[in-house]
Amino acid sequence: MKRLKGLLRTIGINPERLQFYNLSAAMGPRWAEICNEFTEKIIALGPSPIWLARQKKKESLKHGE
Amino acid sequence: MTADGEKIEERQSPEKPCEIPPDWKANIIAFACHYCAFAAADLAGVMRLSYLPNSKVIRLPCTGKLDHIYVLRAFERGIDGVFVAG
Amino acid sequence: MIVGEQKPLEEIWEMVKVHKQLTVFGCNTCVAVCHQGGNKEAGILASLLRMKATQEEVDIEIVDSGIERQCEHEFFESVRDLMNRSEAVLSLACGIGVQFVATKYQTLPVYPALNTTFLGDVIAVGHFTEKCQACGDCVLGLTGGVCPVSRCCKRLMNGPCGGSSNGKCEISKEIDCAWQLIVDRLEALGRLDDYEKIPPLKDWSKDRAGGPRSFKLEDM
């Protein structure tokens, strides 16, 4: 876990984008809560740098055609 | 590394701030253990709880099945966040 | 086994970014044990490099592969096609594997992804320590199984120096005094008298002094 976060950091991705949760089968509401909570966090962080780079490449390919 | 040094490093994000494109939607992968978190997700469905639709769930037989490479490949393909529940 | 440590990603990237195609090539023997150069690590490193390439907007095709051992011809059979297709190889093997690839494929550029650090063991999960210097003339029989060549900072052959205190070396408090270990061990074996005996001179000509060493089986 720590290693993965370190790897993400070296590649310029915020380690906050990766999270572990402990959850039991009876925790349906908690699941919904986690989904919302994590989605909000990611929205706050914005798109990942990889996504942006890929998007940029796609755009340039489109223009090239 | 000292505990302090680590903390300071944790706070800074290596990402450059950028403008968020209007067509962007958070794309999240959730790795879930078949027996706990996936069942919890099922339960959330049965209870008709509504939550944000950005998370795509991938079922693992156990979170122990998770490999570094799964997470890295997700990021490689431009996913915005990954969480693991189990 | 041979212990290595992965180079920083930046350093690796600087070496390989000039190529259009790159094969990240793991070695699943020694360096896989220390989680630095195995086939799994090759996959991880390839993934990181692909992400790096995407962000730097460099067009480079990166594939990962690996074999059991990069220091023997036989193991390369399974990757013959891949090697012929590759434009460059980033080897996660120790220095031996990197050189083996370089010799085997004369026109293929090969880069090291690891710094080969030492010959060592696994004293605890994830903890590797140096135990052998391959000096070519083993004295472990005389020293109760503790190597003064690799474990004494000064390579002393005739007992501890004045810097040994409370069983630790003067170089660092983290390092055990090899000669303290030797004496303790001889005592435990009831062989402390052997410590007093003057051992034969060690043959240092079998060390690196004579240039690169080799060994050939007569019957092969």
mmCIF file of C-alpha atoms in Angstrom:
data_model
loop_
_atom_site.group_PDB
_atom_site.id
_atom_site.type_symbol
_atom_site.label_atom_id
_atom_site.label_comp_id
_atom_site.label_asym_id
_atom_site.label_seq_id
_atom_site.Cartn_x
_atom_site.Cartn_y
_atom_site.Cartn_z
ATOM 1 C CA MET A 1 0.000 0.000 0.000
ATOM 2 C CA LYS A 2 2.691 2.384 1.062
ATOM 3 C CA ARG A 3 4.765 1.197 -1.857
ATOM 4 C CA LEU A 4 1.964 1.859 -4.335
ATOM 5 C CA LYS A 5 1.440 5.358 -2.986
ATOM 6 C CA GLY A 6 5.152 5.972 -3.328
ATOM 7 C CA LEU A 7 5.048 4.711 -6.909
ATOM 8 C CA LEU A 8 2.148 7.001 -7.748
ATOM 9 C CA ARG A 9 4.022 9.935 -6.296
ATOM 10 C CA THR A 10 7.126 9.244 -8.384
ATOM 11 C CA ILE A 11 4.976 9.297 -11.497
ATOM 12 C CA GLY A 12 3.302 12.556 -10.558
ATOM 13 C CA ILE A 13 -0.066 11.274 -9.393
ATOM 14 C CA ASN A 14 -1.471 12.421 -6.078
ATOM 15 C CA PRO A 15 -1.414 9.391 -3.726
ATOM 16 C CA GLU A 16 -4.710 10.665 -2.334
ATOM 17 C CA ARG A 17 -6.317 9.137 -5.406
ATOM 18 C CA LEU A 18 -5.837 5.717 -3.906
ATOM 19 C CA GLN A 19 -7.645 4.706 -0.747
ATOM 20 C CA PHE A 20 -8.374 1.567 1.237
ATOM 21 C CA TYR A 21 -11.540 0.985 3.222
ATOM 22 C CA ASN A 22 -12.535 -1.739 5.596
ATOM 23 C CA LEU A 23 -16.075 -2.865 5.094
ATOM 24 C CA SER A 24 -18.248 -5.799 6.165
ATOM 25 C CA ALA A 25 -21.091 -7.423 4.231
ATOM 26 C CA ALA A 26 -23.664 -5.794 6.479
ATOM 27 C CA MET A 27 -22.473 -2.278 5.748
ATOM 28 C CA GLY A 28 -24.645 -1.304 2.783
ATOM 29 C CA PRO A 29 -25.180 2.287 3.923
ATOM 30 C CA ARG A 30 -21.473 2.659 4.614
ATOM 31 C CA TRP A 31 -20.778 1.548 1.030
ATOM 32 C CA ALA A 32 -22.978 4.307 -0.336
ATOM 33 C CA GLU A 33 -21.301 6.734 2.024
ATOM 34 C CA ILE A 34 -17.825 5.682 0.895
ATOM 35 C CA CYS A 35 -18.782 6.000 -2.770
ATOM 36 C CA ASN A 36 -20.058 9.527 -2.234
ATOM 37 C CA GLU A 37 -17.188 10.539 -0.025
ATOM 38 C CA PHE A 38 -14.533 9.234 -2.387
ATOM 39 C CA THR A 39 -16.233 10.622 -5.494
ATOM 40 C CA GLU A 40 -16.389 14.035 -3.883
ATOM 41 C CA LYS A 41 -12.723 13.835 -2.992
ATOM 42 C CA ILE A 42 -11.794 12.955 -6.563
ATOM 43 C CA ILE A 43 -13.980 15.730 -7.947
ATOM 44 C CA ALA A 44 -12.127 18.108 -5.655
ATOM 45 C CA LEU A 45 -8.798 16.770 -6.904
ATOM 46 C CA GLY A 46 -9.854 17.114 -10.533
ATOM 47 C CA PRO A 47 -8.931 14.868 -13.455
ATOM 48 C CA SER A 48 -5.816 12.743 -13.208
ATOM 49 C CA PRO A 49 -2.733 14.029 -15.038
ATOM 50 C CA ILE A 50 -2.699 10.844 -17.120
ATOM 51 C CA TRP A 51 -6.276 11.462 -18.248
ATOM 52 C CA LEU A 52 -5.384 15.027 -19.223
ATOM 53 C CA ALA A 53 -2.321 13.888 -21.146
ATOM 54 C CA ARG A 54 -4.313 11.233 -22.974
ATOM 55 C CA GLN A 55 -7.050 13.704 -23.754
ATOM 56 C CA LYS A 56 -4.503 16.135 -25.149
ATOM 57 C CA LYS A 57 -3.053 13.422 -27.346
ATOM 58 C CA LYS A 58 -6.525 12.493 -28.641
ATOM 59 C CA GLU A 59 -7.217 16.137 -29.475
ATOM 60 C CA SER A 60 -3.956 16.506 -31.368
ATOM 61 C CA LEU A 61 -4.701 13.312 -33.293
ATOM 62 C CA LYS A 62 -8.130 14.699 -34.229
ATOM 63 C CA HIS A 63 -6.577 17.921 -35.465
ATOM 64 C CA GLY A 64 -3.967 15.992 -37.395
ATOM 65 C CA GLU A 65 -6.622 14.196 -39.444
ATOM 66 C CA MET B 1 13.327 9.942 6.701
ATOM 67 C CA THR B 2 11.936 11.654 9.757
ATOM 68 C CA ALA B 3 8.267 11.509 10.594
ATOM 69 C CA ASP B 4 8.085 15.266 10.109
ATOM 70 C CA GLY B 5 9.684 15.136 6.680
ATOM 71 C CA GLU B 6 7.209 12.510 5.611
ATOM 72 C CA LYS B 7 4.267 14.548 6.795
ATOM 73 C CA ILE B 8 5.363 17.629 4.897
ATOM 74 C CA GLU B 9 5.823 15.564 1.780
ATOM 75 C CA GLU B 10 2.371 14.014 2.171
ATOM 76 C CA ARG B 11 0.714 17.397 2.164
ATOM 77 C CA GLN B 12 2.077 18.522 -1.166
ATOM 78 C CA SER B 13 0.463 17.104 -4.236
ATOM 79 C CA PRO B 14 2.832 16.277 -7.086
ATOM 80 C CA GLU B 15 0.129 17.308 -9.536
ATOM 81 C CA LYS B 16 0.052 20.689 -11.156
ATOM 82 C CA PRO B 17 -3.192 22.551 -10.721
ATOM 83 C CA CYS B 18 -5.148 22.729 -13.943
ATOM 84 C CA GLU B 19 -8.432 23.875 -15.351
ATOM 85 C CA ILE B 20 -11.096 21.233 -15.246
ATOM 86 C CA PRO B 21 -12.504 20.585 -18.723
ATOM 87 C CA PRO B 22 -16.301 20.923 -18.817
ATOM 88 C CA ASP B 23 -16.829 17.413 -20.187
ATOM 89 C CA TRP B 24 -14.860 15.785 -17.383
ATOM 90 C CA LYS B 25 -16.569 13.380 -15.019
ATOM 91 C CA ALA B 26 -14.782 11.686 -12.163
ATOM 92 C CA ASN B 27 -14.027 8.131 -13.173
ATOM 93 C CA ILE B 28 -13.451 5.856 -10.229
ATOM 94 C CA ILE B 29 -12.696 2.170 -9.911
ATOM 95 C CA ALA B 30 -13.654 0.320 -6.765
ATOM 96 C CA PHE B 31 -12.045 -3.004 -6.101
ATOM 97 C CA ALA B 32 -14.335 -4.946 -3.816
ATOM 98 C CA CYS B 33 -13.991 -8.245 -2.043
ATOM 99 C CA HIS B 34 -16.727 -10.675 -3.114
ATOM 100 C CA TYR B 35 -17.576 -11.586 0.464
ATOM 101 C CA CYS B 36 -17.598 -8.263 2.225
ATOM 102 C CA ALA B 37 -17.601 -5.031 0.277
ATOM 103 C CA PHE B 38 -19.288 -6.447 -2.803
ATOM 104 C CA ALA B 39 -22.002 -7.887 -0.596
ATOM 105 C CA ALA B 40 -22.248 -4.487 1.063
ATOM 106 C CA ALA B 41 -22.697 -2.888 -2.330
ATOM 107 C CA ASP B 42 -25.415 -5.425 -3.063
ATOM 108 C CA LEU B 43 -27.081 -4.560 0.190
ATOM 109 C CA ALA B 44 -26.886 -0.866 -0.660
ATOM 110 C CA GLY B 45 -28.704 -1.740 -3.869
ATOM 111 C CA VAL B 46 -31.342 -3.792 -2.101
ATOM 112 C CA MET B 47 -31.862 -0.986 0.391
ATOM 113 C CA ARG B 48 -32.331 1.321 -2.608
ATOM 114 C CA LEU B 49 -29.762 3.761 -1.336
ATOM 115 C CA SER B 50 -28.727 6.281 -3.930
ATOM 116 C CA TYR B 51 -25.137 7.314 -4.291
ATOM 117 C CA LEU B 52 -22.992 9.048 -6.878
ATOM 118 C CA PRO B 53 -22.650 6.951 -10.038
ATOM 119 C CA ASN B 54 -18.965 7.597 -10.736
ATOM 120 C CA SER B 55 -17.630 4.414 -9.153
ATOM 121 C CA LYS B 56 -17.338 1.280 -11.257
ATOM 122 C CA VAL B 57 -17.069 -1.807 -9.112
ATOM 123 C CA ILE B 58 -14.699 -4.637 -9.895
ATOM 124 C CA ARG B 59 -15.290 -7.777 -7.914
ATOM 125 C CA LEU B 60 -12.310 -9.656 -6.579
ATOM 126 C CA PRO B 61 -12.558 -13.059 -4.904
ATOM 127 C CA CYS B 62 -10.746 -11.407 -1.995
ATOM 128 C CA THR B 63 -8.922 -8.101 -1.669
ATOM 129 C CA GLY B 64 -5.797 -10.240 -1.249
ATOM 130 C CA LYS B 65 -6.122 -10.842 -4.992
ATOM 131 C CA LEU B 66 -5.349 -7.179 -5.599
ATOM 132 C CA ASP B 67 -2.024 -6.691 -7.288
ATOM 133 C CA HIS B 68 0.076 -3.546 -7.706
ATOM 134 C CA ILE B 69 -0.318 -3.870 -11.430
ATOM 135 C CA TYR B 70 -4.152 -3.729 -11.314
ATOM 136 C CA VAL B 71 -4.052 -0.345 -9.674
ATOM 137 C CA LEU B 72 -1.275 0.951 -11.904
ATOM 138 C CA ARG B 73 -3.038 -0.195 -15.090
ATOM 139 C CA ALA B 74 -6.168 1.606 -13.975
ATOM 140 C CA PHE B 75 -4.216 4.847 -13.541
ATOM 141 C CA GLU B 76 -2.344 4.209 -16.772
ATOM 142 C CA ARG B 77 -5.637 4.211 -18.648
ATOM 143 C CA GLY B 78 -6.610 7.541 -17.198
ATOM 144 C CA ILE B 79 -8.761 6.635 -14.232
ATOM 145 C CA ASP B 80 -9.081 9.455 -11.686
ATOM 146 C CA GLY B 81 -9.237 7.465 -8.502
ATOM 147 C CA VAL B 82 -9.099 3.950 -7.135
ATOM 148 C CA PHE B 83 -10.452 2.661 -3.884
ATOM 149 C CA VAL B 84 -10.263 -0.763 -2.446
ATOM 150 C CA ALA B 85 -12.831 -2.067 -0.012
ATOM 151 C CA GLY B 86 -12.830 -5.361 1.778
ATOM 152 C CA MET C 1 21.720 -14.416 -3.870
ATOM 153 C CA ILE C 2 22.501 -11.213 -5.701
ATOM 154 C CA VAL C 3 20.795 -8.164 -4.257
ATOM 155 C CA GLY C 4 19.973 -5.114 -6.337
ATOM 156 C CA GLU C 5 18.076 -1.882 -5.904
ATOM 157 C CA GLN C 6 15.999 -0.211 -8.553
ATOM 158 C CA LYS C 7 17.392 3.031 -9.926
ATOM 159 C CA PRO C 8 15.273 6.168 -9.545
ATOM 160 C CA LEU C 9 12.581 6.405 -12.206
ATOM 161 C CA GLU C 10 13.987 9.689 -13.513
ATOM 162 C CA GLU C 11 17.383 8.135 -14.177
ATOM 163 C CA ILE C 12 15.812 5.180 -16.001
ATOM 164 C CA TRP C 13 13.576 7.491 -18.009
ATOM 165 C CA GLU C 14 16.503 9.642 -19.126
ATOM 166 C CA MET C 15 18.266 6.540 -20.457
ATOM 167 C CA VAL C 16 15.380 5.057 -22.396
ATOM 168 C CA LYS C 17 13.336 7.988 -23.651
ATOM 169 C CA VAL C 18 15.191 8.262 -26.951
ATOM 170 C CA HIS C 19 13.780 4.963 -28.191
ATOM 171 C CA LYS C 20 10.515 4.292 -30.009
ATOM 172 C CA GLN C 21 10.108 0.831 -28.558
ATOM 173 C CA LEU C 22 11.283 -0.593 -25.267
ATOM 174 C CA THR C 23 11.113 -4.047 -23.723
ATOM 175 C CA VAL C 24 11.173 -3.972 -19.933
ATOM 176 C CA PHE C 25 12.741 -7.278 -19.122
ATOM 177 C CA GLY C 26 12.571 -8.954 -15.715
ATOM 178 C CA CYS C 27 14.830 -11.606 -14.247
ATOM 179 C CA ASN C 28 12.933 -13.899 -11.929
ATOM 180 C CA THR C 29 15.761 -15.342 -9.856
ATOM 181 C CA CYS C 30 17.915 -13.420 -7.358
ATOM 182 C CA VAL C 31 16.661 -9.887 -7.870
ATOM 183 C CA ALA C 32 13.057 -11.110 -7.753
ATOM 184 C CA VAL C 33 13.602 -12.206 -4.158
ATOM 185 C CA CYS C 34 14.401 -8.652 -3.115
ATOM 186 C CA HIS C 35 11.333 -7.396 -5.055
ATOM 187 C CA GLN C 36 13.435 -5.237 -7.337
ATOM 188 C CA GLY C 37 13.920 -7.013 -10.610
ATOM 189 C CA GLY C 38 11.454 -9.875 -10.984
ATOM 190 C CA ASN C 39 8.918 -10.243 -13.753
ATOM 191 C CA LYS C 40 6.278 -8.661 -11.533
ATOM 192 C CA GLU C 41 8.490 -5.633 -10.967
ATOM 193 C CA ALA C 42 9.067 -5.474 -14.718
ATOM 194 C CA GLY C 43 5.304 -5.135 -15.143
ATOM 195 C CA ILE C 44 5.132 -2.383 -12.546
ATOM 196 C CA LEU C 45 8.094 -0.495 -13.985
ATOM 197 C CA ALA C 46 6.697 -0.775 -17.521
ATOM 198 C CA SER C 47 3.403 0.641 -16.288
ATOM 199 C CA LEU C 48 5.147 3.555 -14.556
ATOM 200 C CA LEU C 49 7.208 4.279 -17.651
ATOM 201 C CA ARG C 50 4.091 4.227 -19.837
ATOM 202 C CA MET C 51 2.481 6.767 -17.512
ATOM 203 C CA LYS C 52 5.643 8.839 -17.617
ATOM 204 C CA ALA C 53 5.667 8.713 -21.413
ATOM 205 C CA THR C 54 2.001 9.744 -21.562
ATOM 206 C CA GLN C 55 2.655 12.722 -19.324
ATOM 207 C CA GLU C 56 5.810 13.780 -21.118
ATOM 208 C CA GLU C 57 4.023 13.340 -24.458
ATOM 209 C CA VAL C 58 6.687 11.015 -25.776
ATOM 210 C CA ASP C 59 5.641 8.348 -28.238
ATOM 211 C CA ILE C 60 7.200 5.118 -27.045
ATOM 212 C CA GLU C 61 5.828 1.619 -27.070
ATOM 213 C CA ILE C 62 6.669 -0.101 -23.815
ATOM 214 C CA VAL C 63 6.079 -3.796 -23.299
ATOM 215 C CA ASP C 64 7.025 -5.896 -20.314
ATOM 216 C CA SER C 65 8.368 -9.386 -20.313
ATOM 217 C CA GLY C 66 10.774 -11.484 -18.358
ATOM 218 C CA ILE C 67 12.450 -14.829 -18.015
ATOM 219 C CA GLU C 68 13.610 -16.974 -15.159
ATOM 220 C CA ARG C 69 17.273 -16.108 -15.485
ATOM 221 C CA GLN C 70 19.074 -13.610 -17.669
ATOM 222 C CA CYS C 71 22.496 -15.173 -17.241
ATOM 223 C CA GLU C 72 21.969 -18.413 -19.175
ATOM 224 C CA HIS C 73 21.344 -18.966 -22.879
ATOM 225 C CA GLU C 74 18.669 -21.644 -22.415
ATOM 226 C CA PHE C 75 16.186 -19.310 -20.775
ATOM 227 C CA PHE C 76 16.229 -16.904 -23.710
ATOM 228 C CA GLU C 77 14.644 -19.452 -26.075
ATOM 229 C CA SER C 78 11.133 -18.456 -25.033
ATOM 230 C CA VAL C 79 11.648 -14.778 -25.877
ATOM 231 C CA ARG C 80 13.490 -15.136 -29.174
ATOM 232 C CA ASP C 81 10.791 -13.393 -31.250
ATOM 233 C CA LEU C 82 10.321 -10.629 -28.717
ATOM 234 C CA MET C 83 14.050 -9.908 -28.623
ATOM 235 C CA ASN C 84 14.218 -9.768 -32.409
ATOM 236 C CA ARG C 85 11.351 -7.268 -32.451
ATOM 237 C CA SER C 86 12.725 -5.076 -29.669
ATOM 238 C CA GLU C 87 14.419 -1.813 -30.369
ATOM 239 C CA ALA C 88 15.899 -1.518 -26.896
ATOM 240 C CA VAL C 89 15.869 -3.522 -23.679
ATOM 241 C CA LEU C 90 15.635 -2.269 -20.127
ATOM 242 C CA SER C 91 16.953 -5.152 -18.081
ATOM 243 C CA LEU C 92 15.930 -5.566 -14.457
ATOM 244 C CA ALA C 93 18.599 -8.179 -13.910
ATOM 245 C CA CYS C 94 21.805 -7.702 -11.958
ATOM 246 C CA GLY C 95 24.908 -6.484 -13.757
ATOM 247 C CA ILE C 96 25.536 -10.020 -14.937
ATOM 248 C CA GLY C 97 22.185 -10.287 -16.698
ATOM 249 C CA VAL C 98 22.536 -6.879 -18.330
ATOM 250 C CA GLN C 99 25.931 -7.836 -19.732
ATOM 251 C CA PHE C 100 24.669 -11.217 -20.815
ATOM 252 C CA VAL C 101 21.915 -9.582 -22.851
ATOM 253 C CA ALA C 102 24.418 -7.104 -24.283
ATOM 254 C CA THR C 103 26.758 -9.901 -25.381
ATOM 255 C CA LYS C 104 23.991 -12.127 -26.672
ATOM 256 C CA TYR C 105 22.346 -9.444 -28.810
ATOM 257 C CA GLN C 106 25.195 -7.465 -30.288
ATOM 258 C CA THR C 107 23.151 -4.710 -31.947
ATOM 259 C CA LEU C 108 20.464 -4.302 -29.305
ATOM 260 C CA PRO C 109 20.877 -1.406 -26.857
ATOM 261 C CA VAL C 110 20.438 -2.601 -23.278
ATOM 262 C CA TYR C 111 20.083 -0.471 -20.163
ATOM 263 C CA PRO C 112 20.258 -1.388 -16.479
ATOM 264 C CA ALA C 113 17.200 -0.649 -14.351
ATOM 265 C CA LEU C 114 18.939 -1.752 -11.178
ATOM 266 C CA ASN C 115 22.034 -0.939 -9.207
ATOM 267 C CA THR C 116 23.508 -4.284 -8.261
ATOM 268 C CA THR C 117 24.454 -3.863 -4.646
ATOM 269 C CA PHE C 118 25.809 -7.022 -3.021
ATOM 270 C CA LEU C 119 25.699 -10.760 -2.404
ATOM 271 C CA GLY C 120 23.453 -11.236 0.537
ATOM 272 C CA ASP C 121 20.805 -13.097 2.460
ATOM 273 C CA VAL C 122 17.328 -12.354 3.794
ATOM 274 C CA ILE C 123 17.627 -11.973 7.563
ATOM 275 C CA ALA C 124 14.005 -10.899 7.943
ATOM 276 C CA VAL C 125 11.175 -10.231 5.527
ATOM 277 C CA GLY C 126 12.328 -7.355 3.334
ATOM 278 C CA HIS C 127 15.708 -7.012 5.044
ATOM 279 C CA PHE C 128 18.795 -7.954 3.048
ATOM 280 C CA THR C 129 22.364 -7.958 4.310
ATOM 281 C CA GLU C 130 25.718 -8.499 2.687
ATOM 282 C CA LYS C 131 27.348 -11.808 3.518
ATOM 283 C CA CYS C 132 29.901 -12.647 0.820
ATOM 284 C CA GLN C 133 32.466 -10.824 -1.294
ATOM 285 C CA ALA C 134 33.336 -13.744 -3.561
ATOM 286 C CA CYS C 135 36.996 -13.440 -2.513
ATOM 287 C CA GLY C 136 37.797 -16.831 -4.019
ATOM 288 C CA ASP C 137 39.468 -18.411 -0.984
ATOM 289 C CA CYS C 138 36.892 -19.192 1.687
ATOM 290 C CA VAL C 139 37.952 -18.955 5.317
ATOM 291 C CA LEU C 140 34.584 -19.689 6.915
ATOM 292 C CA GLY C 141 35.867 -23.024 8.225
ATOM 293 C CA LEU C 142 38.393 -21.215 10.382
ATOM 294 C CA THR C 143 36.124 -18.416 11.536
ATOM 295 C CA GLY C 144 33.171 -20.417 12.750
ATOM 296 C CA GLY C 145 30.998 -19.549 9.765
ATOM 297 C CA VAL C 146 31.231 -15.779 10.060
ATOM 298 C CA CYS C 147 32.970 -14.071 7.157
ATOM 299 C CA PRO C 148 35.596 -11.494 8.139
ATOM 300 C CA VAL C 149 36.093 -10.464 4.503
ATOM 301 C CA SER C 150 32.526 -9.279 3.925
ATOM 302 C CA ARG C 151 31.359 -8.513 7.440
ATOM 303 C CA CYS C 152 34.359 -6.754 8.927
ATOM 304 C CA CYS C 153 34.457 -3.210 7.559
ATOM 305 C CA LYS C 154 38.259 -3.373 7.425
ATOM 306 C CA ARG C 155 38.441 -6.930 6.110
ATOM 307 C CA LEU C 156 40.711 -7.806 9.012
ATOM 308 C CA MET C 157 41.922 -11.394 9.067
ATOM 309 C CA ASN C 158 43.534 -11.515 12.496
ATOM 310 C CA GLY C 159 41.029 -10.467 15.102
ATOM 311 C CA PRO C 160 39.175 -7.287 15.995
ATOM 312 C CA CYS C 161 40.663 -3.830 15.724
ATOM 313 C CA GLY C 162 40.613 -1.256 18.518
ATOM 314 C CA GLY C 163 37.384 0.196 17.241
ATOM 315 C CA SER C 164 35.281 -2.747 18.334
ATOM 316 C CA SER C 165 33.131 -1.808 21.326
ATOM 317 C CA ASN C 166 30.243 -3.687 22.907
ATOM 318 C CA GLY C 167 30.112 -5.957 19.884
ATOM 319 C CA LYS C 168 29.601 -3.083 17.460
ATOM 320 C CA CYS C 169 31.830 -1.655 14.773
ATOM 321 C CA GLU C 170 33.317 1.834 14.989
ATOM 322 C CA ILE C 171 32.094 2.551 11.468
ATOM 323 C CA SER C 172 28.492 2.431 12.608
ATOM 324 C CA LYS C 173 26.604 1.396 15.697
ATOM 325 C CA GLU C 174 24.277 -0.551 13.414
ATOM 326 C CA ILE C 175 27.029 -2.872 12.234
ATOM 327 C CA ASP C 176 28.038 -5.859 14.301
ATOM 328 C CA CYS C 177 31.761 -6.360 14.827
ATOM 329 C CA ALA C 178 32.483 -9.418 12.685
ATOM 330 C CA TRP C 179 35.315 -10.500 14.958
ATOM 331 C CA GLN C 180 33.083 -10.282 18.024
ATOM 332 C CA LEU C 181 30.659 -12.579 16.187
ATOM 333 C CA ILE C 182 33.496 -14.922 15.293
ATOM 334 C CA VAL C 183 34.737 -15.144 18.879
ATOM 335 C CA ASP C 184 31.185 -15.639 20.212
ATOM 336 C CA ARG C 185 30.565 -18.346 17.686
ATOM 337 C CA LEU C 186 33.867 -20.167 18.346
ATOM 338 C CA GLU C 187 33.086 -20.035 22.044
ATOM 339 C CA ALA C 188 29.648 -21.534 21.450
ATOM 340 C CA LEU C 189 31.260 -24.282 19.418
ATOM 341 C CA GLY C 190 33.822 -24.915 22.155
ATOM 342 C CA ARG C 191 36.572 -24.082 19.707
ATOM 343 C CA LEU C 192 37.956 -20.924 21.266
ATOM 344 C CA ASP C 193 41.423 -22.510 21.280
ATOM 345 C CA ASP C 194 41.368 -22.348 17.454
ATOM 346 C CA TYR C 195 41.224 -18.572 17.707
ATOM 347 C CA GLU C 196 44.727 -18.616 19.179
ATOM 348 C CA LYS C 197 46.141 -20.654 16.313
ATOM 349 C CA ILE C 198 47.818 -18.781 13.488
ATOM 350 C CA PRO C 199 45.950 -19.593 10.279
ATOM 351 C CA PRO C 200 47.720 -20.102 6.937
ATOM 352 C CA LEU C 201 48.093 -17.022 4.766
ATOM 353 C CA LYS C 202 44.976 -16.244 2.782
ATOM 354 C CA ASP C 203 45.429 -16.520 -0.977
ATOM 355 C CA TRP C 204 44.370 -13.110 -2.221
ATOM 356 C CA SER C 205 45.446 -13.948 -5.766
ATOM 357 C CA LYS C 206 42.082 -15.651 -6.146
ATOM 358 C CA ASP C 207 40.329 -12.354 -5.386
ATOM 359 C CA ARG C 208 39.706 -9.657 -8.007
ATOM 360 C CA ALA C 209 43.409 -8.815 -8.110
ATOM 361 C CA GLY C 210 44.033 -11.194 -10.993
ATOM 362 C CA GLY C 211 41.368 -9.601 -13.207
ATOM 363 C CA PRO C 212 38.001 -11.153 -14.095
ATOM 364 C CA ARG C 213 37.832 -14.729 -12.891
ATOM 365 C CA SER C 214 36.413 -17.731 -14.677
ATOM 366 C CA PHE C 215 35.828 -21.362 -14.016
ATOM 367 C CA LYS C 216 35.339 -24.154 -16.502
ATOM 368 C CA LEU C 217 34.167 -27.696 -15.951
ATOM 369 C CA GLU C 218 36.685 -30.136 -17.367
ATOM 370 C CA ASP C 219 34.116 -32.740 -18.318
ATOM 371 C CA MET C 220 31.759 -30.490 -20.262
#
